[in-house]
XYZ file of C-alpha atoms in Angstrom:
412
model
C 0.000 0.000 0.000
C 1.187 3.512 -0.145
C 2.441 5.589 2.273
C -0.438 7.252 4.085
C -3.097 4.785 2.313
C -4.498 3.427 5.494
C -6.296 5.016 7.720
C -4.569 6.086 11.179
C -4.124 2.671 13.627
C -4.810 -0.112 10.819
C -2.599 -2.416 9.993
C -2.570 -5.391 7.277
C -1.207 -8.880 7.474
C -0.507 -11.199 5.095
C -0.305 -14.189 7.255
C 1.141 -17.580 5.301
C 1.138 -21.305 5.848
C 1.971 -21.674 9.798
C 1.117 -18.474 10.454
C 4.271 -16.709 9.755
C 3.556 -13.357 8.798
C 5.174 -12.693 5.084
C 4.105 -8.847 4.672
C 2.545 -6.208 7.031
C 1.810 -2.827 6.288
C 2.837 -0.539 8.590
C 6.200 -3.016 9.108
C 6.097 -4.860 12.306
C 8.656 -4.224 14.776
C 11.253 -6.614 15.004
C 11.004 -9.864 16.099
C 7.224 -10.474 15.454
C 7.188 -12.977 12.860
C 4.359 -14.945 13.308
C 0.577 -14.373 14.133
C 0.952 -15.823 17.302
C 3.274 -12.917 18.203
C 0.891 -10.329 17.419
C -1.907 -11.734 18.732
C -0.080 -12.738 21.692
C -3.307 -15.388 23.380
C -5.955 -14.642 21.275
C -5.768 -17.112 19.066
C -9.510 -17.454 18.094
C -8.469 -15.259 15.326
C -6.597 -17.766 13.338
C -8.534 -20.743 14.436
C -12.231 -19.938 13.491
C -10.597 -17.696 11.002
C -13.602 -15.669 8.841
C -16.408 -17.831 10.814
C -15.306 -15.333 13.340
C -15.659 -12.467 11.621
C -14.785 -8.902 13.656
C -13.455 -9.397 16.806
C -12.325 -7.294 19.551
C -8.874 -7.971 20.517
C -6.106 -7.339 23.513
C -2.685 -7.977 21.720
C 0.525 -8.749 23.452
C 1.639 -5.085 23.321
C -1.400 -4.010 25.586
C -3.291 -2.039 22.842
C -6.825 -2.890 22.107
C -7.714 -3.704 18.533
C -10.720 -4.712 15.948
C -9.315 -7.709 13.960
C -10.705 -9.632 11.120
C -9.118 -12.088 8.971
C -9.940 -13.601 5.417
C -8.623 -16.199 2.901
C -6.676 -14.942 -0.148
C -7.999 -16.358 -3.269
C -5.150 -18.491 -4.043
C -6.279 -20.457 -0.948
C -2.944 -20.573 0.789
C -2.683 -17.333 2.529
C -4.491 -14.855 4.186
C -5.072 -11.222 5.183
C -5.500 -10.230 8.326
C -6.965 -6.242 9.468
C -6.489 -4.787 12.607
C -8.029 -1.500 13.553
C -6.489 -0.083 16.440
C -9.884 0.698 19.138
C -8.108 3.766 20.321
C -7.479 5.363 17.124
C -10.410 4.565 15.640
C -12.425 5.963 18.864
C -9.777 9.110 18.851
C -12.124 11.185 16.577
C -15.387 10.287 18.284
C -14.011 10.648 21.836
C -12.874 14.138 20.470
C -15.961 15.141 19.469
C -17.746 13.784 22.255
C -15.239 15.577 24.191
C -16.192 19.121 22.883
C -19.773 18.220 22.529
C -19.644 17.349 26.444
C -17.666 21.178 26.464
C -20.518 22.263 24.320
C -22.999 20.616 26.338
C -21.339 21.205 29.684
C -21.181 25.374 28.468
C -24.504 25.447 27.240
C -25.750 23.811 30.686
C -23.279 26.449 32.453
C -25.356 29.220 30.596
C -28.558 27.893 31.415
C -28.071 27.643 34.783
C -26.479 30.853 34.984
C -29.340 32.207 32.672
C -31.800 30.699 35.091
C -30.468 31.950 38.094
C -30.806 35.407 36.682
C -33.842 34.896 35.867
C -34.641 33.947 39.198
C -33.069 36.674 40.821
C -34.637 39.494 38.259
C -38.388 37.857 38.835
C -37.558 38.184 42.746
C -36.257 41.132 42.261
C -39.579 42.286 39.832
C -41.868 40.917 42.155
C -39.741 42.798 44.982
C -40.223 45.868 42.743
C -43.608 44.799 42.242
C -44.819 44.773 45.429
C -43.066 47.929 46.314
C -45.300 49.484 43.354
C -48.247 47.956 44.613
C -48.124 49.295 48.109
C -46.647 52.921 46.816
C -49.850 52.610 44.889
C -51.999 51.300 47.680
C -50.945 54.578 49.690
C -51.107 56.890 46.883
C -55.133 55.321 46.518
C -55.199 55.793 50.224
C -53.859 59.408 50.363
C -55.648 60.399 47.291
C -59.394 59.035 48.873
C -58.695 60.596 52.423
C -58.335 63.876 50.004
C -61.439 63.342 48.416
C -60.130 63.383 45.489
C -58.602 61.306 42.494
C -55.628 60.504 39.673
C -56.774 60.977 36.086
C -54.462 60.103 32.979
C -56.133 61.073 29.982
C -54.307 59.216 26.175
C -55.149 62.225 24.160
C -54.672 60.343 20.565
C -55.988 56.824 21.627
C -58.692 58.486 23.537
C -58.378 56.309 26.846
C -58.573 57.470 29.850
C -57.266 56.101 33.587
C -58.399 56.436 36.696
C -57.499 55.509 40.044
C -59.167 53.485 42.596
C -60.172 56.362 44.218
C -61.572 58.565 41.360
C -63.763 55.717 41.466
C -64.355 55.501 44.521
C -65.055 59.216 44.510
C -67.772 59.092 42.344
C -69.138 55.610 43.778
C -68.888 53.502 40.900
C -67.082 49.864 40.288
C -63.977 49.314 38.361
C -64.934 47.202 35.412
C -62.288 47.345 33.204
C -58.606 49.514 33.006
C -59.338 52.232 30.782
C -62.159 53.898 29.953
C -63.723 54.945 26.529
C -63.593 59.251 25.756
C -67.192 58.932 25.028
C -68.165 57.096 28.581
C -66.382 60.002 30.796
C -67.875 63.092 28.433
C -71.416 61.415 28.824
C -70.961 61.874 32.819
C -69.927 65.446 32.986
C -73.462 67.915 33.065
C -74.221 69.534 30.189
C -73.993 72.884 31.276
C -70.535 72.670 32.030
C -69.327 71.933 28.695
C -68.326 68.878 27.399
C -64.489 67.418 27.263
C -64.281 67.646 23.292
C -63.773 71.444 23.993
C -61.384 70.887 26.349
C -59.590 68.448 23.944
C -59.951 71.011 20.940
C -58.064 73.567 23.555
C -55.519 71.174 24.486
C -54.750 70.265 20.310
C -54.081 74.379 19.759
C -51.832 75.730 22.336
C -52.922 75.006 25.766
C -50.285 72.623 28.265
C -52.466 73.018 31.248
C -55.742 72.487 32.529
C -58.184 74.164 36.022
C -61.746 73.402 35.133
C -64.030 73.426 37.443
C -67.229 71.210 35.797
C -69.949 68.480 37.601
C -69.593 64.639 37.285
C -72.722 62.552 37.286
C -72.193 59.985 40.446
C -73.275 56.432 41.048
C -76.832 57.044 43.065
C -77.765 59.650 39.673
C -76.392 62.946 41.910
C -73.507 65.277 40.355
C -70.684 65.679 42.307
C -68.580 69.348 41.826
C -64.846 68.539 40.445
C -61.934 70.793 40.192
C -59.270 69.259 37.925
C -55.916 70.106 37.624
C -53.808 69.088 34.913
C -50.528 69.294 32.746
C -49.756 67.977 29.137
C -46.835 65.546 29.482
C -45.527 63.991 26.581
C -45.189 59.988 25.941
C -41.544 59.150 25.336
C -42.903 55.509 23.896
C -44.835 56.665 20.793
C -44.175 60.331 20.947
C -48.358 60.657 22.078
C -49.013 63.376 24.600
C -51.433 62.380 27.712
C -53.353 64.701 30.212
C -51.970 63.315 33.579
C -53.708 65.271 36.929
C -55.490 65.184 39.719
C -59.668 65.636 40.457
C -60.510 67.273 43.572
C -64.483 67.075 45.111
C -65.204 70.659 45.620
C -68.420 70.344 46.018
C -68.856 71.324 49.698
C -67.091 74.499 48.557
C -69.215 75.075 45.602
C -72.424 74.662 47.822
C -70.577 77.096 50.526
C -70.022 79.426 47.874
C -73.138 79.669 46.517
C -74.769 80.090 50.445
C -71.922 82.825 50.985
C -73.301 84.344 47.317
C -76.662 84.306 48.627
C -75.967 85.551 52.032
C -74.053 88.288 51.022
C -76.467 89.207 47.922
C -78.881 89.284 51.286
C -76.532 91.569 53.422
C -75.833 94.180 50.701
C -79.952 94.140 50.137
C -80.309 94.761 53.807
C -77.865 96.742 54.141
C -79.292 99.151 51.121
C -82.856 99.178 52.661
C -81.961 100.605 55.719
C -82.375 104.201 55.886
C -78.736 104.974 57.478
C -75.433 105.782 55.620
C -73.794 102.646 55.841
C -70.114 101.779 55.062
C -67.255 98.760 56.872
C -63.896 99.107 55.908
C -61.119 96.400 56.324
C -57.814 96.170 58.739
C -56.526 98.066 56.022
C -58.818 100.466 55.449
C -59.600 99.376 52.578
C -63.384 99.321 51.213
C -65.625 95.957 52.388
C -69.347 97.341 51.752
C -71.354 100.485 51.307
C -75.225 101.696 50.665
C -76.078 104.080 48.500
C -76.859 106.616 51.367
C -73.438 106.774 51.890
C -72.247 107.258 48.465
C -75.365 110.102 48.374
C -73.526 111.621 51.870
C -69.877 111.964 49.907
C -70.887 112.482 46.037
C -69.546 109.137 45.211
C -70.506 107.074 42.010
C -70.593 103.055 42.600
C -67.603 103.293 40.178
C -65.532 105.344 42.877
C -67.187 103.407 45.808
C -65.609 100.420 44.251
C -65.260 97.334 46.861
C -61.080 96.510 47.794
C -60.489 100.228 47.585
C -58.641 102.167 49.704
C -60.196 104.924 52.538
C -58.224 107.588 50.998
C -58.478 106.723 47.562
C -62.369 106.400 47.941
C -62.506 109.359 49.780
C -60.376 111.374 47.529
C -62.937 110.726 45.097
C -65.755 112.617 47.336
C -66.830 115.599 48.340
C -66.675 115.498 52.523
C -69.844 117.039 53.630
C -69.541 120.610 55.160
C -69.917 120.357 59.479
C -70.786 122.972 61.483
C -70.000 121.493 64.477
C -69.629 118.178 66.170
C -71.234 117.465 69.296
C -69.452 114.563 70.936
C -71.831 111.860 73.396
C -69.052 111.505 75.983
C -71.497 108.610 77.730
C -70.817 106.586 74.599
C -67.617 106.830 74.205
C -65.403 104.172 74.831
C -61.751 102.552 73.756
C -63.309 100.646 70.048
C -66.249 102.746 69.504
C -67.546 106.594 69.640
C -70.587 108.619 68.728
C -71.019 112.114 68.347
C -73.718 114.474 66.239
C -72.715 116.731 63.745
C -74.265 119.506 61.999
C -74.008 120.193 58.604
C -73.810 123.429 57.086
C -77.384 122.857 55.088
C -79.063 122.172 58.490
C -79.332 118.980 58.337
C -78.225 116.925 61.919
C -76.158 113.294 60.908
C -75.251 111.107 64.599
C -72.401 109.257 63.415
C -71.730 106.164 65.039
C -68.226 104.556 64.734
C -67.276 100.568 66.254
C -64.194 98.661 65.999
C -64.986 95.428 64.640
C -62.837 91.724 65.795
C -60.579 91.807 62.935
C -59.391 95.444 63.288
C -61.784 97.202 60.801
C -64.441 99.502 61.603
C -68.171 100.058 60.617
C -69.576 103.192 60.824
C -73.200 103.907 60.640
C -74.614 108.002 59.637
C -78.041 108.440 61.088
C -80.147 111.746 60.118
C -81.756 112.710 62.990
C -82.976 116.100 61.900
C -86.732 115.943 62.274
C -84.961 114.569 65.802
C -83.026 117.918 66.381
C -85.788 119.822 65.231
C -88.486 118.652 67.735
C -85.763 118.874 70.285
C -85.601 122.479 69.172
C -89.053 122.579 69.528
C -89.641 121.222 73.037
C -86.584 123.346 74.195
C -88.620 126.859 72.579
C -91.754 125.139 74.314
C -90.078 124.688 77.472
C -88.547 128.317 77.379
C -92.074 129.770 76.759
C -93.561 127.929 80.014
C -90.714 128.581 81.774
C -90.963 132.573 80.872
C -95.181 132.031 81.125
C -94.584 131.039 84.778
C -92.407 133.714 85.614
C -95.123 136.100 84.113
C -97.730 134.203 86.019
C -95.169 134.815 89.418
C -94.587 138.154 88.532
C -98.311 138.277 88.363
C -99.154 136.820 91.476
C -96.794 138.760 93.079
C -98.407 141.887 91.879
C -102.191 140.987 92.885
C -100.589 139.929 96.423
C -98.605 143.473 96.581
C -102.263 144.653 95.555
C -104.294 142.842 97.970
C -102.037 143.827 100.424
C -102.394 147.761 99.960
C -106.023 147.669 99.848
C -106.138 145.778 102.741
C -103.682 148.789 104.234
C -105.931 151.443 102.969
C -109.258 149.599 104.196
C -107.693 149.356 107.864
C -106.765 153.132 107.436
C -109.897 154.825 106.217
């Protein structure tokens, strides 16, 4: 054969008659002649010959080989193949080798995969959790304050609310996000609708305080005051309308009772037939009748509520006094009264009172018919007082009288 013929670890025998070996190929080494030799005890080989076809095989050198042997046609000698186990395993045991690596790598991987996955899934349900009770609280917080988290997906036209917002309003969660059409069919239709408010927030506007009624769960509308900013979505480049919904409507109804009240104070307060005015701890301008604007020449645009004493009264004309006539009785450290005079005859008692807060109310009565009877009753008083001192005078004249006829009659 030539050189490099056979495949690594085989060798070929020509084996003659009493097994003496006549050619092998690689060449034997030296001194192994016969079969015998090679084969050192295993001699089933050359005894059963090819009735015993491919047989595994320990030779005399230690090495562990496949051998097979067959006639040669001349029917003298024979061939003999040995396959060396070793080499012939070499390539397989290689590859099993680096498919174990492979194997033993890819298991390495796994595990190490799987062990990261374990630890990011604790770790996710540890984050998880965390987001769930943050959540919880912010539900919690957000219900004690009567109020709730909207987040509005302008473009998609979704819209989220918290636990609370439901709560708020007294309805179920059914399902995560709610329709456009279902929230804009709750608010009352004289507050506007949201398409308005979404037209305003496609032009120019980035933030939102409406004020607008919800219908509720038992058919009642509930006032809400929502606050809101335009944040942009950095996932699809959408913008959403993320903010909070405050019940206000305690405050709406107090409102509207403070509207009414005071409607009912400044209609009381014009009916009355004094000049009426309060000013503030800062003297500035709280309420005032018409009387009072008549007193000082002021138009309702200079008698302008949040105005200033000076500035109000700068506007005036200060009524003309002929003198002031001071009720030291009343008097005391928050609050005076005195009578004044003005130069058209007419008689004002001014009454002046500090209020709690520091202001002052001050109330202009016209008591003129008042001063004018007084007048009266003094000029009556004065008359009987001089008709009694004629009467005296009188009596004291018919006594004088009586008395000198009586001298004359004793006399005569």
């Amino acid at each position: 054969f030539p050189a490099g013929a056979l495949p690594v670890g085989r060798r070929v025998l020509i084996v003659a008659r009493g097994e003496r070996i006549v050619a092998a190929r690689p060449p034997l080494p030296a001194g192994a002649e016969t079969l015998q030799t090679v084969l050192g005890e295993a001699e089933a080989l050359s005894t059963l010959g090819e009735r015993a076809g491919v047989m595994r095989l320990a030779l005399a050198g230690g090495d562990t080989v496949f051998a097979a042997m067959r006639r040669l046609p001349d029917g003298q000698d024979r061939i003999a193949v040995m396959q060396s186990v070793e080499a012939l395993t070499a390539t397989w045991t290689g590859r099993a080798r680096h498919q174990a690596i492979l194997v033993a790598a890819a298991a390495l991987v796994i595990v190490g995969v799987g062990l990261a996955y374990g630890l990011q899934s604790r770790r996710a349900k540890a984050i998880d959790k965390v987001c769930e009770q943050i959540r919880q609280r912010l539900d919690t917080a957000l219900g004690r304050g009567a109020c709730g988290l909207w987040d509005w997906d302008i473009p998609r036209g979704q819209i989220y609310w918290s636990d609370s917002m439901y709560a708020l309003l007294g309805y179920r969660r059914e399902r995560e996000f709610l329709s456009f059409g279902d929230v804009n069919a709750l608010v009352h239709p004289d507050d506007g609708d949201l398409y308005s408010l979404a037209r305003g927030l496609a032009a120019s506007q980035t933030a939102v305080d409406h004020a607008f009624r919800m219908r509720g769960a038992n058919g009642a509308y509930i006032w809400l005051r929502t606050r809101a900013e335009v944040v942009p979505d950095v996932t699809d480049g959408g913008r959403h309308l993320v903010g909070i919904a405050v019940d206000v409507t305690e405050q709406q109804h107090l409102a509207e009772a403070s509207a009414t009240n005071d409607m009912r104070l400044r209609d009381a307060v014009e009916a009355i037939s004094e000049a009426f005015v309060i000013w503030d701890t800062s003297n500035r301008l709280v309420l005032c009748n018409s009387k009072f604007r008549h007193l000082h020449a002021l138009s309702p645009e200079d008698a302008q509520v949040g105005r200033r004493y000076d500035e109000v009264m700068g506007r005036g004309v200060l009524p003309q006094i002929r003198r002031e006539m001071p009720e030291t009785d009343a008097a005391s450290a928050t609050a005076r009264t005195f009578e004044a005079e003005l130069t058209d005859g007419r008689w004002l008692q001014i009454s002046e009172r500090r209020t709690k807060d520091g202001g002052y109310v001050s109330v202009g009565t016209d008591i003129t018919n008042l001063k004018r009877h007084q007048e009266q009753l003094v000029a009556s008083e004065r008359e009987l007082i001089e008709t009694v001192k004629d009467l005296k005078r009188s009596r004291r004249t018919l006594e004088l009288q009586t008395q000198q006829l009586a001298d004359l009659a004793e006399r005569y």
